[in-house]
Amino acid sequence: AQSVTQLDSHVSVSEGTPVLLRCNYSSSYSPSLFWYVQHPNKGLQLLLKYTSAATLVKGINGFEAEFKKSETSFHLTKPSAHMSDAAEYFCVVSESTGNQFYFGTGTSLTVIP
Amino acid sequence: SAVISQKPSRDICQRGTSLTIQCQVDSQVTMMFWYRQQPGQSLTLIATANQGSEATYESGFVIDKFPISRPNLTFSTLTVSNMSPEDSSIYLCSVRLRANVLTFGAGSRLTVL
C-alpha cells in the first residue's frame, strides 16, 4: 500500500535562507513522486516530479528534490526562499500505473521578511 | 499541459440546497478526478469519472450525495446534494496527462450556511 508522510505541518524561514520540506513515502512498487504547491485561493500547481530517471529532480521556481530510495524520502529544497514561496506544499506518490495518487497532509511554508 | 476551467470559483449556499460544479478541459481526456479539500486539510479523492460509464466512488462517498456526469471527453460536473455546513470545502477537478501527472483546476470554494 502507498502512503505519504509530510513530517512538518508548518515551516517558517527567513527570506533568503534555505527551504527544506520533508516527505517520506511507502510504496510497494517503483513509485512516481511529485511535489505540488497551492497558493492561497488557488488550485494545485506541479513543482516537480520523479519518475525513475535522475534521482535529483529540478523543478520550477528554483525548487529541487532528491529521491533517496534507501531512506524512502523525497525532500523538497530551495537554496534561497522568496516571499512568493509562501504557500501550502503537498507531496504526492503514485504507483507506476498512475491510477491512484496519495496526497500528504501538506506543509504550510511561511517566509519572514 | 491541459487547461482546466472550473465554475463557479466560489459560492455561498444555504443548507439543504444543491450545487453543481462544472469542469471543462481544453483537451480530450479519458479520466477526470474530483477531489475535496476540507479547510486546512489535504486532498481526498471523491470519485473518478470516465466518459461513457458510471463514476467510481471512493469509500465514504456515495452517488446520491455527489452525483457526477461525464457527457464527453472534455467536460464533467459534480453535484453536491442536500448540503450541510460539513460540505464546506474546496472541490477540485483534475485530469491525468502524460507521464501520469495530475493537472488541477483552480477549484470551487463552497461555503454552506
PDB file of C-alpha atoms in Angstrom:
ATOM      1  CA  ALA A   1       0.000   0.000   0.000  1.00  0.00           C
ATOM      2  CA  GLN A   2       1.089   3.528  -0.709  1.00  0.00           C
ATOM      3  CA  SER A   3       1.297   6.304   1.829  1.00  0.00           C
ATOM      4  CA  VAL A   4       2.925   9.671   2.196  1.00  0.00           C
ATOM      5  CA  THR A   5       4.095  11.404   5.359  1.00  0.00           C
ATOM      6  CA  GLN A   6       4.977  15.060   5.404  1.00  0.00           C
ATOM      7  CA  LEU A   7       6.972  15.445   8.557  1.00  0.00           C
ATOM      8  CA  ASP A   8       6.249  19.110   9.218  1.00  0.00           C
ATOM      9  CA  SER A   9       2.830  20.708   9.106  1.00  0.00           C
ATOM     10  CA  HIS A  10       4.345  24.208   9.300  1.00  0.00           C
ATOM     11  CA  VAL A  11       7.768  25.526   8.307  1.00  0.00           C
ATOM     12  CA  SER A  12       8.900  29.085   8.795  1.00  0.00           C
ATOM     13  CA  VAL A  13      12.047  30.528   7.198  1.00  0.00           C
ATOM     14  CA  SER A  14      13.517  33.947   6.685  1.00  0.00           C
ATOM     15  CA  GLU A  15      13.675  35.393   3.225  1.00  0.00           C
ATOM     16  CA  GLY A  16      16.942  34.436   1.528  1.00  0.00           C
ATOM     17  CA  THR A  17      17.561  31.367   3.696  1.00  0.00           C
ATOM     18  CA  PRO A  18      17.267  27.739   2.555  1.00  0.00           C
ATOM     19  CA  VAL A  19      13.995  25.845   2.495  1.00  0.00           C
ATOM     20  CA  LEU A  20      13.631  22.178   3.421  1.00  0.00           C
ATOM     21  CA  LEU A  21      10.246  20.462   3.303  1.00  0.00           C
ATOM     22  CA  ARG A  22      10.374  16.812   4.274  1.00  0.00           C
ATOM     23  CA  CYS A  23       8.465  13.930   2.746  1.00  0.00           C
ATOM     24  CA  ASN A  24       8.679  10.198   3.372  1.00  0.00           C
ATOM     25  CA  TYR A  25       6.739   7.609   1.458  1.00  0.00           C
ATOM     26  CA  SER A  26       5.963   3.954   1.497  1.00  0.00           C
ATOM     27  CA  SER A  27       5.316   2.097  -1.700  1.00  0.00           C
ATOM     28  CA  SER A  28       5.089  -1.493  -2.781  1.00  0.00           C
ATOM     29  CA  TYR A  29       6.136  -0.615  -6.303  1.00  0.00           C
ATOM     30  CA  SER A  30       8.501   1.720  -8.062  1.00  0.00           C
ATOM     31  CA  PRO A  31       6.749   4.953  -7.252  1.00  0.00           C
ATOM     32  CA  SER A  32       6.283   8.202  -9.046  1.00  0.00           C
ATOM     33  CA  LEU A  33       6.687  11.126  -6.685  1.00  0.00           C
ATOM     34  CA  PHE A  34       5.513  14.690  -7.015  1.00  0.00           C
ATOM     35  CA  TRP A  35       5.546  17.985  -5.213  1.00  0.00           C
ATOM     36  CA  TYR A  36       2.681  20.404  -5.732  1.00  0.00           C
ATOM     37  CA  VAL A  37       2.270  23.951  -4.468  1.00  0.00           C
ATOM     38  CA  GLN A  38      -1.005  25.644  -3.604  1.00  0.00           C
ATOM     39  CA  HIS A  39      -1.042  29.384  -3.167  1.00  0.00           C
ATOM     40  CA  PRO A  40      -3.927  30.930  -1.231  1.00  0.00           C
ATOM     41  CA  ASN A  41      -7.244  30.624  -3.053  1.00  0.00           C
ATOM     42  CA  LYS A  42      -5.595  28.824  -5.953  1.00  0.00           C
ATOM     43  CA  GLY A  43      -5.532  25.300  -7.350  1.00  0.00           C
ATOM     44  CA  LEU A  44      -2.543  22.989  -7.151  1.00  0.00           C
ATOM     45  CA  GLN A  45       0.439  23.575  -9.404  1.00  0.00           C
ATOM     46  CA  LEU A  46       3.055  20.944 -10.186  1.00  0.00           C
ATOM     47  CA  LEU A  47       6.505  21.896  -8.911  1.00  0.00           C
ATOM     48  CA  LEU A  48       8.397  18.795  -9.961  1.00  0.00           C
ATOM     49  CA  LYS A  49       8.131  15.048 -10.447  1.00  0.00           C
ATOM     50  CA  TYR A  50      10.294  11.968 -10.105  1.00  0.00           C
ATOM     51  CA  THR A  51       9.581   9.053 -12.424  1.00  0.00           C
ATOM     52  CA  SER A  52      12.619   6.741 -12.099  1.00  0.00           C
ATOM     53  CA  ALA A  53      15.057   8.839 -14.078  1.00  0.00           C
ATOM     54  CA  ALA A  54      17.637  11.046 -12.343  1.00  0.00           C
ATOM     55  CA  THR A  55      17.333  10.962  -8.564  1.00  0.00           C
ATOM     56  CA  LEU A  56      17.863  14.721  -8.269  1.00  0.00           C
ATOM     57  CA  VAL A  57      14.909  16.438  -9.834  1.00  0.00           C
ATOM     58  CA  LYS A  58      14.821  20.116 -10.681  1.00  0.00           C
ATOM     59  CA  GLY A  59      11.522  21.911 -10.756  1.00  0.00           C
ATOM     60  CA  ILE A  60      10.116  25.344 -11.297  1.00  0.00           C
ATOM     61  CA  ASN A  61      10.949  28.457  -9.272  1.00  0.00           C
ATOM     62  CA  GLY A  62      14.328  27.117  -8.126  1.00  0.00           C
ATOM     63  CA  PHE A  63      12.964  24.117  -6.232  1.00  0.00           C
ATOM     64  CA  GLU A  64      14.516  20.678  -6.397  1.00  0.00           C
ATOM     65  CA  ALA A  65      14.018  17.340  -4.699  1.00  0.00           C
ATOM     66  CA  GLU A  66      16.154  14.260  -4.248  1.00  0.00           C
ATOM     67  CA  PHE A  67      14.764  10.758  -4.382  1.00  0.00           C
ATOM     68  CA  LYS A  68      16.507   8.550  -1.815  1.00  0.00           C
ATOM     69  CA  LYS A  69      15.266   5.017  -2.072  1.00  0.00           C
ATOM     70  CA  SER A  70      17.264   3.773   0.918  1.00  0.00           C
ATOM     71  CA  GLU A  71      15.602   6.414   3.101  1.00  0.00           C
ATOM     72  CA  THR A  72      12.245   6.338   1.283  1.00  0.00           C
ATOM     73  CA  SER A  73      12.404  10.104   1.196  1.00  0.00           C
ATOM     74  CA  PHE A  74      11.704  12.823  -1.340  1.00  0.00           C
ATOM     75  CA  HIS A  75      12.531  16.086   0.415  1.00  0.00           C
ATOM     76  CA  LEU A  76      11.943  19.410  -1.306  1.00  0.00           C
ATOM     77  CA  THR A  77      14.612  22.091  -1.117  1.00  0.00           C
ATOM     78  CA  LYS A  78      15.350  25.580  -2.338  1.00  0.00           C
ATOM     79  CA  PRO A  79      18.614  27.432  -1.679  1.00  0.00           C
ATOM     80  CA  SER A  80      17.064  30.819  -1.017  1.00  0.00           C
ATOM     81  CA  ALA A  81      13.465  31.486  -0.007  1.00  0.00           C
ATOM     82  CA  HIS A  82      11.465  34.240  -1.618  1.00  0.00           C
ATOM     83  CA  MET A  83       8.374  35.898  -0.224  1.00  0.00           C
ATOM     84  CA  SER A  84       6.367  34.480  -3.112  1.00  0.00           C
ATOM     85  CA  ASP A  85       7.203  30.944  -1.940  1.00  0.00           C
ATOM     86  CA  ALA A  86       4.781  31.277   0.976  1.00  0.00           C
ATOM     87  CA  ALA A  87       2.163  28.625   0.232  1.00  0.00           C
ATOM     88  CA  GLU A  88       0.979  25.105   1.038  1.00  0.00           C
ATOM     89  CA  TYR A  89       3.098  22.271  -0.350  1.00  0.00           C
ATOM     90  CA  PHE A  90       1.894  18.739  -0.974  1.00  0.00           C
ATOM     91  CA  CYS A  91       3.973  15.630  -1.512  1.00  0.00           C
ATOM     92  CA  VAL A  92       2.213  13.039  -3.661  1.00  0.00           C
ATOM     93  CA  VAL A  93       3.017   9.427  -4.513  1.00  0.00           C
ATOM     94  CA  SER A  94       1.614   7.313  -7.286  1.00  0.00           C
ATOM     95  CA  GLU A  95       2.320   3.761  -8.255  1.00  0.00           C
ATOM     96  CA  SER A  96       3.659   3.115 -11.727  1.00  0.00           C
ATOM     97  CA  THR A  97       0.251   2.581 -13.338  1.00  0.00           C
ATOM     98  CA  GLY A  98      -0.795   6.055 -12.277  1.00  0.00           C
ATOM     99  CA  ASN A  99      -4.291   5.006 -11.312  1.00  0.00           C
ATOM    100  CA  GLN A 100      -4.082   6.179  -7.730  1.00  0.00           C
ATOM    101  CA  PHE A 101      -2.481   9.244  -6.211  1.00  0.00           C
ATOM    102  CA  TYR A 102      -1.836   9.570  -2.493  1.00  0.00           C
ATOM    103  CA  PHE A 103      -1.502  13.028  -1.008  1.00  0.00           C
ATOM    104  CA  GLY A 104       0.437  14.032   2.057  1.00  0.00           C
ATOM    105  CA  THR A 105      -1.238  16.242   4.632  1.00  0.00           C
ATOM    106  CA  GLY A 106       0.606  19.310   3.421  1.00  0.00           C
ATOM    107  CA  THR A 107       3.259  21.669   4.764  1.00  0.00           C
ATOM    108  CA  SER A 108       2.498  25.325   5.168  1.00  0.00           C
ATOM    109  CA  LEU A 109       5.547  27.440   4.358  1.00  0.00           C
ATOM    110  CA  THR A 110       5.836  30.911   5.860  1.00  0.00           C
ATOM    111  CA  VAL A 111       8.553  33.265   4.641  1.00  0.00           C
ATOM    112  CA  ILE A 112       9.530  36.013   7.059  1.00  0.00           C
ATOM    113  CA  PRO A 113      10.778  39.277   5.563  1.00  0.00           C
TER     114      PRO A 113
ATOM    115  CA  SER B   1      -0.349  20.651 -20.269  1.00  0.00           C
ATOM    116  CA  ALA B   2      -4.117  20.890 -20.176  1.00  0.00           C
ATOM    117  CA  VAL B   3      -6.030  23.955 -19.083  1.00  0.00           C
ATOM    118  CA  ILE B   4      -8.893  23.199 -16.730  1.00  0.00           C
ATOM    119  CA  SER B   5     -11.685  25.673 -16.081  1.00  0.00           C
ATOM    120  CA  GLN B   6     -13.963  25.251 -13.112  1.00  0.00           C
ATOM    121  CA  LYS B   7     -17.187  27.080 -12.383  1.00  0.00           C
ATOM    122  CA  PRO B   8     -18.191  28.517 -10.028  1.00  0.00           C
ATOM    123  CA  SER B   9     -14.939  29.623  -8.435  1.00  0.00           C
ATOM    124  CA  ARG B  10     -16.769  30.163  -5.190  1.00  0.00           C
ATOM    125  CA  ASP B  11     -20.307  30.132  -3.866  1.00  0.00           C
ATOM    126  CA  ILE B  12     -22.217  30.539  -0.657  1.00  0.00           C
ATOM    127  CA  CYS B  13     -25.184  28.223  -0.330  1.00  0.00           C
ATOM    128  CA  GLN B  14     -27.960  27.530   2.095  1.00  0.00           C
ATOM    129  CA  ARG B  15     -28.283  24.290   3.979  1.00  0.00           C
ATOM    130  CA  GLY B  16     -30.404  21.707   2.158  1.00  0.00           C
ATOM    131  CA  THR B  17     -29.777  23.035  -1.330  1.00  0.00           C
ATOM    132  CA  SER B  18     -27.658  21.528  -4.093  1.00  0.00           C
ATOM    133  CA  LEU B  19     -24.850  22.980  -6.171  1.00  0.00           C
ATOM    134  CA  THR B  20     -23.422  21.746  -9.457  1.00  0.00           C
ATOM    135  CA  ILE B  21     -19.761  22.397 -10.228  1.00  0.00           C
ATOM    136  CA  GLN B  22     -18.605  22.329 -13.820  1.00  0.00           C
ATOM    137  CA  CYS B  23     -15.204  21.279 -15.108  1.00  0.00           C
ATOM    138  CA  GLN B  24     -14.099  21.976 -18.667  1.00  0.00           C
ATOM    139  CA  VAL B  25     -10.807  20.728 -20.105  1.00  0.00           C
ATOM    140  CA  ASP B  26      -9.221  22.092 -23.261  1.00  0.00           C
ATOM    141  CA  SER B  27      -8.239  18.627 -24.496  1.00  0.00           C
ATOM    142  CA  GLN B  28      -9.818  15.190 -24.542  1.00  0.00           C
ATOM    143  CA  VAL B  29      -9.033  13.064 -21.522  1.00  0.00           C
ATOM    144  CA  THR B  30     -10.152   9.614 -20.519  1.00  0.00           C
ATOM    145  CA  MET B  31     -10.246  10.018 -16.758  1.00  0.00           C
ATOM    146  CA  MET B  32     -11.301  13.006 -14.721  1.00  0.00           C
ATOM    147  CA  PHE B  33     -10.988  13.115 -10.961  1.00  0.00           C
ATOM    148  CA  TRP B  34     -12.941  15.024  -8.350  1.00  0.00           C
ATOM    149  CA  TYR B  35     -11.246  15.876  -5.074  1.00  0.00           C
ATOM    150  CA  ARG B  36     -12.429  17.533  -1.897  1.00  0.00           C
ATOM    151  CA  GLN B  37     -10.179  19.679   0.251  1.00  0.00           C
ATOM    152  CA  GLN B  38     -11.734  20.488   3.594  1.00  0.00           C
ATOM    153  CA  PRO B  39     -10.479  23.564   5.436  1.00  0.00           C
ATOM    154  CA  GLY B  40      -6.844  23.142   6.440  1.00  0.00           C
ATOM    155  CA  GLN B  41      -6.761  19.583   5.148  1.00  0.00           C
ATOM    156  CA  SER B  42      -5.198  17.649   2.321  1.00  0.00           C
ATOM    157  CA  LEU B  43      -6.998  16.393  -0.761  1.00  0.00           C
ATOM    158  CA  THR B  44      -9.377  13.459  -0.657  1.00  0.00           C
ATOM    159  CA  LEU B  45     -10.480  11.720  -3.834  1.00  0.00           C
ATOM    160  CA  ILE B  46     -14.251  11.689  -4.187  1.00  0.00           C
ATOM    161  CA  ALA B  47     -14.608   9.800  -7.444  1.00  0.00           C
ATOM    162  CA  THR B  48     -13.149   9.052 -10.847  1.00  0.00           C
ATOM    163  CA  ALA B  49     -15.276   9.927 -13.851  1.00  0.00           C
ATOM    164  CA  ASN B  50     -14.844   8.039 -17.107  1.00  0.00           C
ATOM    165  CA  GLN B  51     -16.727   9.061 -20.203  1.00  0.00           C
ATOM    166  CA  GLY B  52     -19.488   6.625 -21.064  1.00  0.00           C
ATOM    167  CA  SER B  53     -19.638   4.847 -17.745  1.00  0.00           C
ATOM    168  CA  GLU B  54     -20.703   5.495 -14.189  1.00  0.00           C
ATOM    169  CA  ALA B  55     -18.276   7.226 -11.913  1.00  0.00           C
ATOM    170  CA  THR B  56     -16.269   5.174  -9.462  1.00  0.00           C
ATOM    171  CA  TYR B  57     -16.648   6.458  -5.908  1.00  0.00           C
ATOM    172  CA  GLU B  58     -14.137   6.180  -3.099  1.00  0.00           C
ATOM    173  CA  SER B  59     -15.005   4.839   0.300  1.00  0.00           C
ATOM    174  CA  GLY B  60     -17.125   7.312   2.210  1.00  0.00           C
ATOM    175  CA  PHE B  61     -18.612   8.969  -0.857  1.00  0.00           C
ATOM    176  CA  VAL B  62     -21.890   7.943  -2.470  1.00  0.00           C
ATOM    177  CA  ILE B  63     -23.592   8.758  -5.724  1.00  0.00           C
ATOM    178  CA  ASP B  64     -26.739  10.095  -4.066  1.00  0.00           C
ATOM    179  CA  LYS B  65     -24.721  12.762  -2.301  1.00  0.00           C
ATOM    180  CA  PHE B  66     -22.211  13.512  -5.073  1.00  0.00           C
ATOM    181  CA  PRO B  67     -23.752  12.666  -8.457  1.00  0.00           C
ATOM    182  CA  ILE B  68     -21.306  13.072 -11.334  1.00  0.00           C
ATOM    183  CA  SER B  69     -21.910  13.457 -15.020  1.00  0.00           C
ATOM    184  CA  ARG B  70     -19.357  12.885 -17.789  1.00  0.00           C
ATOM    185  CA  PRO B  71     -21.131  13.510 -21.083  1.00  0.00           C
ATOM    186  CA  ASN B  72     -17.985  13.773 -23.219  1.00  0.00           C
ATOM    187  CA  LEU B  73     -14.200  13.665 -23.080  1.00  0.00           C
ATOM    188  CA  THR B  74     -13.768  17.335 -22.152  1.00  0.00           C
ATOM    189  CA  PHE B  75     -16.473  18.015 -19.582  1.00  0.00           C
ATOM    190  CA  SER B  76     -17.736  16.790 -16.230  1.00  0.00           C
ATOM    191  CA  THR B  77     -19.973  18.020 -13.448  1.00  0.00           C
ATOM    192  CA  LEU B  78     -20.066  17.249  -9.745  1.00  0.00           C
ATOM    193  CA  THR B  79     -23.201  17.995  -7.752  1.00  0.00           C
ATOM    194  CA  VAL B  80     -23.116  18.405  -4.009  1.00  0.00           C
ATOM    195  CA  SER B  81     -26.623  17.477  -2.899  1.00  0.00           C
ATOM    196  CA  ASN B  82     -28.615  18.397   0.182  1.00  0.00           C
ATOM    197  CA  MET B  83     -25.724  20.427   1.508  1.00  0.00           C
ATOM    198  CA  SER B  84     -24.815  20.862   5.142  1.00  0.00           C
ATOM    199  CA  PRO B  85     -22.094  23.044   6.709  1.00  0.00           C
ATOM    200  CA  GLU B  86     -19.838  19.961   6.759  1.00  0.00           C
ATOM    201  CA  ASP B  87     -19.763  20.140   2.949  1.00  0.00           C
ATOM    202  CA  SER B  88     -17.969  23.482   3.075  1.00  0.00           C
ATOM    203  CA  SER B  89     -14.779  22.714   1.181  1.00  0.00           C
ATOM    204  CA  ILE B  90     -12.804  23.361  -1.939  1.00  0.00           C
ATOM    205  CA  TYR B  91     -13.796  20.975  -4.704  1.00  0.00           C
ATOM    206  CA  LEU B  92     -11.102  20.359  -7.294  1.00  0.00           C
ATOM    207  CA  CYS B  93     -11.328  18.837 -10.725  1.00  0.00           C
ATOM    208  CA  SER B  94      -8.239  17.084 -12.035  1.00  0.00           C
ATOM    209  CA  VAL B  95      -7.081  15.199 -15.093  1.00  0.00           C
ATOM    210  CA  ARG B  96      -4.190  12.848 -15.602  1.00  0.00           C
ATOM    211  CA  LEU B  97      -1.987  13.593 -18.561  1.00  0.00           C
ATOM    212  CA  ARG B  98       1.161  12.042 -19.990  1.00  0.00           C
ATOM    213  CA  ALA B  99       3.777  10.802 -17.534  1.00  0.00           C
ATOM    214  CA  ASN B 100       0.996  10.256 -15.007  1.00  0.00           C
ATOM    215  CA  VAL B 101       0.933  13.867 -13.940  1.00  0.00           C
ATOM    216  CA  LEU B 102      -2.212  15.314 -12.371  1.00  0.00           C
ATOM    217  CA  THR B 103      -3.276  18.754 -13.528  1.00  0.00           C
ATOM    218  CA  PHE B 104      -5.801  20.644 -11.416  1.00  0.00           C
ATOM    219  CA  GLY B 105      -8.392  23.286 -11.942  1.00  0.00           C
ATOM    220  CA  ALA B 106      -8.359  26.321  -9.680  1.00  0.00           C
ATOM    221  CA  GLY B 107     -11.040  24.803  -7.501  1.00  0.00           C
ATOM    222  CA  SER B 108     -14.528  25.732  -6.410  1.00  0.00           C
ATOM    223  CA  ARG B 109     -14.711  27.095  -2.896  1.00  0.00           C
ATOM    224  CA  LEU B 110     -18.052  26.223  -1.343  1.00  0.00           C
ATOM    225  CA  THR B 111     -19.409  27.678   1.887  1.00  0.00           C
ATOM    226  CA  VAL B 112     -22.626  26.250   3.297  1.00  0.00           C
ATOM    227  CA  LEU B 113     -24.527  28.301   5.846  1.00  0.00           C
TER     228      LEU B 113
END
